[in-house]
Amino acid sequence: MSMFAPFYSERYYAAMSACKTDYAAAGVSIARGNELTARIKNTASSTARPGVMGAIGGFGGLFDLAATAYRDPVLVSGTDGVGTKIKLAIDSGRYDTIGIDLVAMCVNDVIVSGAEPLFFLDYFACSSLDVSVAETVITGIARGCQQAGCALIGGETAEMPGLYRPGDYDLAGFCVGVAERAALITGEAVCDNDLLLGLPSSGAHANGYALIRKIMQDNCLDGQTEFAGQRLLDVLLQPTRIYVREILALQQAVTLHAVAHITGGGMTENLPRVLPADMQAEIDTQSWQWPGVFSWLQATGNIDTCEMYRTFNCGIGMVVVISADDLPQADAILADLCTPAIVIGRIGERKGDAQLCYR
C-alpha cells in the first residue's frame, strides 16, 4: 500500500458526509446578518455629516477630521451601554427608544468636555438575530445620532447562542467627539460663588434600573400598572435626554467652567468629578421639584433620600457651572432651545472631606 493512500475507508467518508454541519446549525446565520446590514444602510446614511467617508458595512468606519475645520483639535471618546433598562424593553417588546438611550449615554459623556460629537458605532449582541428587532433598535440609534448631530458610521452585530438566552440582546455604543484644545471644559476654572445650573432630565434616563426592577418585582407590579394617567412602562422607557445642542449653544456664548452628566451614581457621585479639589458644590434641594416618578420610586421602594441622590438623577440630567454674571445670557439661550434651567446651588470653598453637600 502506498504511504499516501487514504487511511480511512470510503464508507467512513460517506458516513461523515451524511453528518456534516455548518455555522447555521450552530445557531449563527450569516444571511440574517447580511440582511440587517442591507436594511440599515439607508438609516445610517440619514445621519451623515461633514467628514463621513464611505458607506456602512466596511471593516472600519472612516471619518475625515480635516473636514471639520478645527484648528487645534482634541478628540474626546466615550463608551457606554443602557444597563438593565434593556430588560424592560425586551420584556415589553418595545424596541423603538432604547437606541436613543444608547446614543444619549455616550454623547452626554462626551459633551461635558465641550466636544462636538462626530461619529458613533454600536454593538448589538444576541442569541439569535431577529432582523426586525435589530432594525428597530438601530433605527432608534440613528434617531439619537440625528439629535446629537453625529454620524452612525459602523457597528457590529454578534450572534452568540449559549451566551444569551433566546430573545435577549445587549447594546453598547462608542462615540468620538472633537473640541478645540483651548476650548476644552476641564473644571479648572471653577471658583467660589459660581452657580450650578441644572438642566431637567426626561425621567430616569438609563440609570438605576436594577433597583427600579427590584421595586417592581417586590411590589408585584408590571409595565401595565397605571402611573399618573400613563402606563408605568411608558414612563420608565422614556428615552434619555440628549444635551448636545444646549451645551454647544451655551459654549458659544458664555464661559462654561464645568459640566457634569448626572448619570450612574446620581448627583452625589458625578458632580464632584468635575470640581477642583479645593472646591465644594452646595446643592439647594428645595430649588426644584422631583418629577413624580422619583417620588413614587422613593415611596414604593422605601428608599432613603441620600440613596435616591446617589442612584437616580432625581430630575436633573446635566449640571453646568457658570459665573453668576453669565446667568441672564445662559437663561436666554436655553429658553430659545425650550430647555428650562434651574439654579440648583452654588460653589463654595471646600470644608471637610465631602465635595458635595445637600441643604
mmCIF file of C-alpha atoms in Angstrom, residues 3-358:
data_model
loop_
_atom_site.group_PDB
_atom_site.id
_atom_site.type_symbol
_atom_site.label_atom_id
_atom_site.label_comp_id
_atom_site.label_asym_id
_atom_site.label_seq_id
_atom_site.Cartn_x
_atom_site.Cartn_y
_atom_site.Cartn_z
ATOM 1 C CA MET A 3 2.218 5.633 2.078
ATOM 2 C CA PHE A 4 -0.090 8.275 0.543
ATOM 3 C CA ALA A 5 -3.137 6.026 0.402
ATOM 4 C CA PRO A 6 -6.203 7.187 2.374
ATOM 5 C CA PHE A 7 -6.126 5.919 5.910
ATOM 6 C CA TYR A 8 -9.932 5.917 6.307
ATOM 7 C CA SER A 9 -12.245 3.812 4.220
ATOM 8 C CA GLU A 10 -14.679 5.167 1.639
ATOM 9 C CA ARG A 11 -17.504 4.038 3.904
ATOM 10 C CA TYR A 12 -16.126 6.280 6.708
ATOM 11 C CA TYR A 13 -16.062 9.330 4.462
ATOM 12 C CA ALA A 14 -19.595 8.620 3.250
ATOM 13 C CA ALA A 15 -20.822 8.462 6.833
ATOM 14 C CA MET A 16 -19.034 11.691 7.716
ATOM 15 C CA SER A 17 -20.528 13.431 4.698
ATOM 16 C CA ALA A 18 -24.024 12.476 5.801
ATOM 17 C CA CYS A 19 -23.375 14.023 9.230
ATOM 18 C CA LYS A 20 -21.765 17.317 8.093
ATOM 19 C CA THR A 21 -22.821 20.501 9.838
ATOM 20 C CA ASP A 22 -22.420 24.240 9.327
ATOM 21 C CA TYR A 23 -22.494 27.606 11.137
ATOM 22 C CA ALA A 24 -26.269 27.944 10.776
ATOM 23 C CA ALA A 25 -26.747 24.625 12.570
ATOM 24 C CA ALA A 26 -24.788 26.127 15.469
ATOM 25 C CA GLY A 27 -27.308 28.977 15.633
ATOM 26 C CA VAL A 28 -25.450 31.701 13.726
ATOM 27 C CA SER A 29 -26.848 32.978 10.436
ATOM 28 C CA ILE A 30 -24.553 34.973 8.167
ATOM 29 C CA ALA A 31 -27.520 35.525 5.860
ATOM 30 C CA ARG A 32 -29.509 37.275 8.591
ATOM 31 C CA GLY A 33 -26.534 39.497 9.345
ATOM 32 C CA ASN A 34 -26.217 40.440 5.690
ATOM 33 C CA GLU A 35 -29.944 41.186 5.512
ATOM 34 C CA LEU A 36 -29.690 43.503 8.527
ATOM 35 C CA THR A 37 -26.759 45.387 7.001
ATOM 36 C CA ALA A 38 -28.709 45.897 3.794
ATOM 37 C CA ARG A 39 -31.777 47.119 5.687
ATOM 38 C CA ILE A 40 -29.945 49.707 7.811
ATOM 39 C CA LYS A 41 -27.718 51.268 5.153
ATOM 40 C CA ASN A 42 -30.239 53.994 4.342
ATOM 41 C CA THR A 43 -30.883 54.538 8.052
ATOM 42 C CA ALA A 44 -27.173 55.059 8.695
ATOM 43 C CA SER A 45 -26.886 57.339 5.661
ATOM 44 C CA SER A 46 -29.563 59.606 7.128
ATOM 45 C CA THR A 47 -27.119 60.549 9.914
ATOM 46 C CA ALA A 48 -24.325 61.650 7.554
ATOM 47 C CA ARG A 49 -22.466 64.852 8.364
ATOM 48 C CA PRO A 50 -19.334 66.579 7.003
ATOM 49 C CA GLY A 51 -16.366 64.280 7.463
ATOM 50 C CA VAL A 52 -18.096 60.953 6.822
ATOM 51 C CA MET A 53 -16.256 58.844 4.257
ATOM 52 C CA GLY A 54 -17.657 55.717 2.643
ATOM 53 C CA ALA A 55 -20.731 53.689 3.490
ATOM 54 C CA ILE A 56 -21.567 51.405 6.385
ATOM 55 C CA GLY A 57 -20.513 47.780 6.023
ATOM 56 C CA GLY A 58 -16.726 48.026 5.722
ATOM 57 C CA PHE A 59 -14.171 46.734 8.191
ATOM 58 C CA GLY A 60 -13.786 50.186 9.727
ATOM 59 C CA GLY A 61 -15.742 53.424 9.688
ATOM 60 C CA LEU A 62 -13.905 56.311 8.057
ATOM 61 C CA PHE A 63 -14.072 59.941 9.141
ATOM 62 C CA ASP A 64 -12.096 62.880 7.743
ATOM 63 C CA LEU A 65 -11.249 65.118 10.689
ATOM 64 C CA ALA A 66 -9.931 67.827 8.358
ATOM 65 C CA ALA A 67 -13.476 68.319 7.063
ATOM 66 C CA THR A 68 -14.491 69.727 10.460
ATOM 67 C CA ALA A 69 -12.163 72.760 10.124
ATOM 68 C CA TYR A 70 -10.943 72.516 13.722
ATOM 69 C CA ARG A 71 -7.563 74.267 14.012
ATOM 70 C CA ASP A 72 -6.096 72.508 17.073
ATOM 71 C CA PRO A 73 -8.377 69.513 17.607
ATOM 72 C CA VAL A 74 -8.503 67.231 20.604
ATOM 73 C CA LEU A 75 -10.522 64.038 20.257
ATOM 74 C CA VAL A 76 -12.803 63.037 23.129
ATOM 75 C CA SER A 77 -14.227 59.499 23.239
ATOM 76 C CA GLY A 78 -16.862 57.753 25.299
ATOM 77 C CA THR A 79 -18.392 54.305 25.528
ATOM 78 C CA ASP A 80 -21.423 53.082 27.444
ATOM 79 C CA GLY A 81 -24.492 50.857 27.431
ATOM 80 C CA VAL A 82 -28.048 51.143 28.686
ATOM 81 C CA GLY A 83 -27.849 48.846 31.703
ATOM 82 C CA THR A 84 -30.837 46.750 32.678
ATOM 83 C CA LYS A 85 -33.275 49.240 31.177
ATOM 84 C CA ILE A 86 -32.883 46.978 28.164
ATOM 85 C CA LYS A 87 -34.601 44.197 30.133
ATOM 86 C CA LEU A 88 -37.785 46.292 30.335
ATOM 87 C CA ALA A 89 -37.599 46.892 26.585
ATOM 88 C CA ILE A 90 -37.167 43.173 25.878
ATOM 89 C CA ASP A 91 -39.901 42.010 28.246
ATOM 90 C CA SER A 92 -42.377 44.538 26.849
ATOM 91 C CA GLY A 93 -41.450 44.103 23.183
ATOM 92 C CA ARG A 94 -40.747 47.856 22.938
ATOM 93 C CA TYR A 95 -37.598 48.339 20.882
ATOM 94 C CA ASP A 96 -38.020 51.793 19.336
ATOM 95 C CA THR A 97 -36.485 54.032 22.019
ATOM 96 C CA ILE A 98 -33.675 52.027 23.627
ATOM 97 C CA GLY A 99 -31.317 53.007 20.788
ATOM 98 C CA ILE A 100 -31.808 56.681 21.647
ATOM 99 C CA ASP A 101 -30.792 55.838 25.212
ATOM 100 C CA LEU A 102 -27.617 54.222 23.939
ATOM 101 C CA VAL A 103 -26.548 57.282 21.963
ATOM 102 C CA ALA A 104 -27.516 59.634 24.778
ATOM 103 C CA MET A 105 -25.454 57.823 27.395
ATOM 104 C CA CYS A 106 -22.363 58.174 25.205
ATOM 105 C CA VAL A 107 -22.760 61.667 23.734
ATOM 106 C CA ASN A 108 -23.773 63.172 27.083
ATOM 107 C CA ASP A 109 -20.442 61.958 28.485
ATOM 108 C CA VAL A 110 -18.525 63.401 25.547
ATOM 109 C CA ILE A 111 -20.234 66.797 25.585
ATOM 110 C CA VAL A 112 -19.195 67.583 29.176
ATOM 111 C CA SER A 113 -15.712 68.287 27.817
ATOM 112 C CA GLY A 114 -17.190 70.709 25.286
ATOM 113 C CA ALA A 115 -16.599 68.253 22.461
ATOM 114 C CA GLU A 116 -18.931 68.161 19.463
ATOM 115 C CA PRO A 117 -19.898 64.519 18.799
ATOM 116 C CA LEU A 118 -18.635 63.429 15.382
ATOM 117 C CA PHE A 119 -19.414 59.760 14.922
ATOM 118 C CA PHE A 120 -20.922 56.776 16.667
ATOM 119 C CA LEU A 121 -20.591 52.989 16.455
ATOM 120 C CA ASP A 122 -22.869 50.415 18.053
ATOM 121 C CA TYR A 123 -22.525 46.820 19.224
ATOM 122 C CA PHE A 124 -25.631 44.615 19.173
ATOM 123 C CA ALA A 125 -25.249 41.170 20.731
ATOM 124 C CA CYS A 126 -27.927 38.482 20.896
ATOM 125 C CA SER A 127 -28.580 34.764 20.942
ATOM 126 C CA SER A 128 -30.207 34.553 17.506
ATOM 127 C CA LEU A 129 -30.640 37.621 15.335
ATOM 128 C CA ASP A 130 -34.203 38.812 14.819
ATOM 129 C CA VAL A 131 -33.651 41.169 11.902
ATOM 130 C CA SER A 132 -36.820 43.188 12.516
ATOM 131 C CA VAL A 133 -35.985 43.758 16.188
ATOM 132 C CA ALA A 134 -32.404 44.747 15.396
ATOM 133 C CA GLU A 135 -33.551 47.079 12.627
ATOM 134 C CA THR A 136 -35.956 48.821 15.023
ATOM 135 C CA VAL A 137 -33.238 49.223 17.656
ATOM 136 C CA ILE A 138 -30.734 50.598 15.133
ATOM 137 C CA THR A 139 -33.342 52.977 13.732
ATOM 138 C CA GLY A 140 -33.572 54.349 17.275
ATOM 139 C CA ILE A 141 -29.783 54.665 17.365
ATOM 140 C CA ALA A 142 -29.945 56.684 14.149
ATOM 141 C CA ARG A 143 -32.603 58.960 15.671
ATOM 142 C CA GLY A 144 -30.323 59.557 18.647
ATOM 143 C CA CYS A 145 -27.428 60.339 16.330
ATOM 144 C CA GLN A 146 -29.574 62.851 14.461
ATOM 145 C CA GLN A 147 -30.455 64.565 17.740
ATOM 146 C CA ALA A 148 -26.772 64.690 18.699
ATOM 147 C CA GLY A 149 -25.525 65.765 15.259
ATOM 148 C CA CYS A 150 -23.186 62.793 14.923
ATOM 149 C CA ALA A 151 -22.929 60.148 12.215
ATOM 150 C CA LEU A 152 -23.591 56.432 12.616
ATOM 151 C CA ILE A 153 -20.595 55.125 10.673
ATOM 152 C CA GLY A 154 -20.420 51.478 11.698
ATOM 153 C CA GLY A 155 -21.106 48.810 14.245
ATOM 154 C CA GLU A 156 -21.113 45.113 14.995
ATOM 155 C CA THR A 157 -23.877 42.548 15.231
ATOM 156 C CA ALA A 158 -22.953 39.378 17.108
ATOM 157 C CA GLU A 159 -24.983 36.188 17.441
ATOM 158 C CA MET A 160 -23.831 34.191 20.466
ATOM 159 C CA PRO A 161 -26.151 31.241 21.146
ATOM 160 C CA GLY A 162 -25.465 29.719 24.532
ATOM 161 C CA LEU A 163 -24.256 33.010 25.977
ATOM 162 C CA TYR A 164 -27.547 34.918 25.641
ATOM 163 C CA ARG A 165 -30.974 33.417 26.213
ATOM 164 C CA PRO A 166 -33.323 33.299 23.226
ATOM 165 C CA GLY A 167 -34.963 36.691 22.787
ATOM 166 C CA ASP A 168 -32.353 38.548 24.844
ATOM 167 C CA TYR A 169 -29.943 41.085 23.411
ATOM 168 C CA ASP A 170 -27.495 43.669 24.703
ATOM 169 C CA LEU A 171 -26.231 47.003 23.428
ATOM 170 C CA ALA A 172 -23.049 49.014 23.720
ATOM 171 C CA GLY A 173 -22.019 52.209 21.989
ATOM 172 C CA PHE A 174 -18.882 54.186 21.223
ATOM 173 C CA CYS A 175 -18.711 57.878 20.361
ATOM 174 C CA VAL A 176 -15.898 60.203 19.298
ATOM 175 C CA GLY A 177 -16.149 63.970 19.539
ATOM 176 C CA VAL A 178 -13.795 66.885 18.926
ATOM 177 C CA ALA A 179 -13.024 70.171 20.616
ATOM 178 C CA GLU A 180 -10.535 72.951 20.136
ATOM 179 C CA ARG A 181 -7.772 72.438 22.663
ATOM 180 C CA ALA A 182 -8.208 75.953 24.049
ATOM 181 C CA ALA A 183 -11.969 75.444 24.433
ATOM 182 C CA LEU A 184 -11.904 72.180 26.401
ATOM 183 C CA ILE A 185 -14.036 72.300 29.547
ATOM 184 C CA THR A 186 -11.783 70.893 32.254
ATOM 185 C CA GLY A 187 -13.219 72.176 35.546
ATOM 186 C CA GLU A 188 -10.052 74.124 36.320
ATOM 187 C CA ALA A 189 -11.941 77.447 36.016
ATOM 188 C CA VAL A 190 -14.466 76.593 38.752
ATOM 189 C CA CYS A 191 -14.291 79.162 41.539
ATOM 190 C CA ASP A 192 -16.039 80.348 44.683
ATOM 191 C CA ASN A 193 -19.607 81.672 44.161
ATOM 192 C CA ASP A 194 -20.072 80.097 40.733
ATOM 193 C CA LEU A 195 -23.641 78.984 40.104
ATOM 194 C CA LEU A 196 -24.851 75.440 39.483
ATOM 195 C CA LEU A 197 -27.361 75.414 36.652
ATOM 196 C CA GLY A 198 -29.462 72.249 36.386
ATOM 197 C CA LEU A 199 -30.921 71.049 33.087
ATOM 198 C CA PRO A 200 -34.015 68.860 33.522
ATOM 199 C CA SER A 201 -33.959 65.143 32.781
ATOM 200 C CA SER A 202 -36.615 63.285 30.816
ATOM 201 C CA GLY A 203 -37.018 60.669 33.532
ATOM 202 C CA ALA A 204 -34.731 58.027 34.983
ATOM 203 C CA HIS A 205 -32.656 58.045 31.761
ATOM 204 C CA ALA A 206 -30.728 54.731 31.778
ATOM 205 C CA ASN A 207 -29.545 54.532 35.370
ATOM 206 C CA GLY A 208 -30.835 52.763 38.445
ATOM 207 C CA TYR A 209 -32.951 50.236 36.566
ATOM 208 C CA ALA A 210 -31.745 47.267 38.607
ATOM 209 C CA LEU A 211 -33.299 48.994 41.612
ATOM 210 C CA ILE A 212 -36.399 50.026 39.646
ATOM 211 C CA ARG A 213 -36.967 46.451 38.513
ATOM 212 C CA LYS A 214 -36.459 45.170 42.066
ATOM 213 C CA ILE A 215 -39.090 47.633 43.332
ATOM 214 C CA MET A 216 -41.493 46.445 40.655
ATOM 215 C CA GLN A 217 -40.823 42.800 41.463
ATOM 216 C CA ASP A 218 -41.085 43.278 45.238
ATOM 217 C CA ASN A 219 -44.440 45.025 44.810
ATOM 218 C CA CYS A 220 -45.813 42.665 42.136
ATOM 219 C CA LEU A 221 -46.014 45.485 39.571
ATOM 220 C CA ASP A 222 -45.601 45.288 35.827
ATOM 221 C CA GLY A 223 -45.439 47.689 32.915
ATOM 222 C CA GLN A 224 -49.227 47.868 32.629
ATOM 223 C CA THR A 225 -49.536 49.397 36.102
ATOM 224 C CA GLU A 226 -51.134 52.834 35.850
ATOM 225 C CA PHE A 227 -48.991 55.785 36.837
ATOM 226 C CA ALA A 228 -50.160 59.416 36.516
ATOM 227 C CA GLY A 229 -52.592 58.509 33.749
ATOM 228 C CA GLN A 230 -49.999 56.524 31.796
ATOM 229 C CA ARG A 231 -48.687 53.007 31.791
ATOM 230 C CA LEU A 232 -45.698 52.678 34.108
ATOM 231 C CA LEU A 233 -43.834 51.080 31.210
ATOM 232 C CA ASP A 234 -44.205 54.200 29.060
ATOM 233 C CA VAL A 235 -42.838 56.362 31.855
ATOM 234 C CA LEU A 236 -39.863 54.095 32.500
ATOM 235 C CA LEU A 237 -38.993 53.675 28.804
ATOM 236 C CA GLN A 238 -38.962 57.418 28.141
ATOM 237 C CA PRO A 239 -35.667 57.885 26.262
ATOM 238 C CA THR A 240 -32.706 59.653 27.802
ATOM 239 C CA ARG A 241 -32.470 63.342 27.017
ATOM 240 C CA ILE A 242 -29.595 64.418 24.765
ATOM 241 C CA TYR A 243 -27.969 67.706 25.808
ATOM 242 C CA VAL A 244 -25.615 68.335 22.894
ATOM 243 C CA ARG A 245 -27.480 71.312 21.414
ATOM 244 C CA GLU A 246 -27.765 73.037 24.780
ATOM 245 C CA ILE A 247 -24.117 72.656 25.798
ATOM 246 C CA LEU A 248 -22.740 73.658 22.384
ATOM 247 C CA ALA A 249 -25.015 76.713 22.290
ATOM 248 C CA LEU A 250 -24.015 77.772 25.801
ATOM 249 C CA GLN A 251 -20.354 77.249 24.999
ATOM 250 C CA GLN A 252 -20.589 79.687 22.101
ATOM 251 C CA ALA A 253 -21.949 82.475 24.306
ATOM 252 C CA VAL A 254 -20.671 82.093 27.871
ATOM 253 C CA THR A 255 -17.713 80.540 29.643
ATOM 254 C CA LEU A 256 -18.611 77.105 30.968
ATOM 255 C CA HIS A 257 -16.448 76.433 33.994
ATOM 256 C CA ALA A 258 -17.529 72.792 34.256
ATOM 257 C CA VAL A 259 -20.254 70.435 33.061
ATOM 258 C CA ALA A 260 -21.364 67.222 34.788
ATOM 259 C CA HIS A 261 -23.512 64.467 33.298
ATOM 260 C CA ILE A 262 -25.744 63.156 36.100
ATOM 261 C CA THR A 263 -25.564 59.503 35.171
ATOM 262 C CA GLY A 264 -24.833 56.332 37.164
ATOM 263 C CA GLY A 265 -24.140 57.377 40.746
ATOM 264 C CA GLY A 266 -26.505 60.337 40.564
ATOM 265 C CA MET A 267 -25.525 63.854 41.562
ATOM 266 C CA THR A 268 -23.645 62.579 44.606
ATOM 267 C CA GLU A 269 -21.005 60.766 42.576
ATOM 268 C CA ASN A 270 -20.909 62.746 39.333
ATOM 269 C CA LEU A 271 -20.759 66.419 40.256
ATOM 270 C CA PRO A 272 -17.562 66.089 42.352
ATOM 271 C CA ARG A 273 -15.813 64.509 39.325
ATOM 272 C CA VAL A 274 -15.602 67.902 37.587
ATOM 273 C CA LEU A 275 -14.649 70.073 40.583
ATOM 274 C CA PRO A 276 -11.179 71.175 41.683
ATOM 275 C CA ALA A 277 -10.016 69.508 44.883
ATOM 276 C CA ASP A 278 -10.435 72.714 46.928
ATOM 277 C CA MET A 279 -13.996 73.441 45.779
ATOM 278 C CA GLN A 280 -17.357 72.154 47.052
ATOM 279 C CA ALA A 281 -20.815 72.055 45.470
ATOM 280 C CA GLU A 282 -23.639 73.186 47.731
ATOM 281 C CA ILE A 283 -26.999 71.886 46.459
ATOM 282 C CA ASP A 284 -30.268 73.544 47.386
ATOM 283 C CA THR A 285 -32.656 70.596 47.323
ATOM 284 C CA GLN A 286 -35.668 72.939 47.526
ATOM 285 C CA SER A 287 -34.780 74.642 44.233
ATOM 286 C CA TRP A 288 -36.507 72.057 42.057
ATOM 287 C CA GLN A 289 -39.294 69.533 42.412
ATOM 288 C CA TRP A 290 -38.638 65.895 41.682
ATOM 289 C CA PRO A 291 -40.644 64.514 38.757
ATOM 290 C CA GLY A 292 -43.407 62.247 40.025
ATOM 291 C CA VAL A 293 -41.688 59.008 39.052
ATOM 292 C CA PHE A 294 -38.863 59.628 41.523
ATOM 293 C CA SER A 295 -41.224 60.438 44.398
ATOM 294 C CA TRP A 296 -43.137 57.264 43.516
ATOM 295 C CA LEU A 297 -39.958 55.179 43.451
ATOM 296 C CA GLN A 298 -38.863 56.528 46.826
ATOM 297 C CA ALA A 299 -42.221 55.878 48.457
ATOM 298 C CA THR A 300 -42.858 52.488 46.858
ATOM 299 C CA GLY A 301 -39.335 51.228 47.439
ATOM 300 C CA ASN A 302 -38.881 52.862 50.865
ATOM 301 C CA ILE A 303 -35.617 54.425 49.681
ATOM 302 C CA ASP A 304 -33.600 56.836 51.798
ATOM 303 C CA THR A 305 -33.235 60.320 50.267
ATOM 304 C CA CYS A 306 -29.427 60.099 50.238
ATOM 305 C CA GLU A 307 -29.716 56.826 48.334
ATOM 306 C CA MET A 308 -32.065 58.477 45.834
ATOM 307 C CA TYR A 309 -29.498 61.182 45.064
ATOM 308 C CA ARG A 310 -26.749 58.556 44.805
ATOM 309 C CA THR A 311 -28.723 56.310 42.438
ATOM 310 C CA PHE A 312 -31.001 58.482 40.294
ATOM 311 C CA ASN A 313 -30.760 61.862 38.588
ATOM 312 C CA CYS A 314 -33.901 62.951 40.510
ATOM 313 C CA GLY A 315 -34.928 65.265 37.689
ATOM 314 C CA ILE A 316 -31.582 66.911 36.829
ATOM 315 C CA GLY A 317 -29.756 65.271 33.922
ATOM 316 C CA MET A 318 -26.911 67.757 33.427
ATOM 317 C CA VAL A 319 -25.310 70.382 35.654
ATOM 318 C CA VAL A 320 -23.485 73.399 34.226
ATOM 319 C CA VAL A 321 -21.156 75.548 36.340
ATOM 320 C CA ILE A 322 -21.093 79.214 35.302
ATOM 321 C CA SER A 323 -20.263 82.625 36.686
ATOM 322 C CA ALA A 324 -23.239 84.399 38.256
ATOM 323 C CA ASP A 325 -22.667 87.235 35.759
ATOM 324 C CA ASP A 326 -23.437 84.853 32.870
ATOM 325 C CA LEU A 327 -26.776 83.668 34.236
ATOM 326 C CA PRO A 328 -29.050 86.059 32.261
ATOM 327 C CA GLN A 329 -27.419 85.146 28.947
ATOM 328 C CA ALA A 330 -27.424 81.426 29.741
ATOM 329 C CA ASP A 331 -31.110 81.614 30.665
ATOM 330 C CA ALA A 332 -31.932 83.327 27.363
ATOM 331 C CA ILE A 333 -30.028 80.772 25.296
ATOM 332 C CA LEU A 334 -31.687 77.822 26.997
ATOM 333 C CA ALA A 335 -35.121 79.430 26.716
ATOM 334 C CA ASP A 336 -34.599 79.672 22.936
ATOM 335 C CA LEU A 337 -33.966 75.910 22.975
ATOM 336 C CA CYS A 338 -37.091 75.289 25.083
ATOM 337 C CA THR A 339 -34.928 73.987 27.909
ATOM 338 C CA PRO A 340 -35.776 75.417 31.318
ATOM 339 C CA ALA A 341 -32.751 75.959 33.533
ATOM 340 C CA ILE A 342 -32.799 75.908 37.318
ATOM 341 C CA VAL A 343 -30.204 77.400 39.657
ATOM 342 C CA ILE A 344 -29.798 74.436 41.995
ATOM 343 C CA GLY A 345 -26.901 75.704 44.101
ATOM 344 C CA ARG A 346 -23.506 77.293 44.092
ATOM 345 C CA ILE A 347 -19.812 76.600 44.500
ATOM 346 C CA GLY A 348 -18.016 77.305 47.770
ATOM 347 C CA GLU A 349 -14.628 76.604 49.255
ATOM 348 C CA ARG A 350 -14.278 73.026 50.405
ATOM 349 C CA LYS A 351 -14.941 72.379 54.079
ATOM 350 C CA GLY A 352 -14.068 68.887 55.257
ATOM 351 C CA ASP A 353 -13.962 65.674 53.280
ATOM 352 C CA ALA A 354 -17.104 65.963 51.159
ATOM 353 C CA GLN A 355 -17.087 67.836 47.844
ATOM 354 C CA LEU A 356 -20.877 67.951 47.720
ATOM 355 C CA CYS A 357 -23.420 68.826 50.350
ATOM 356 C CA TYR A 358 -27.219 68.984 50.236
#
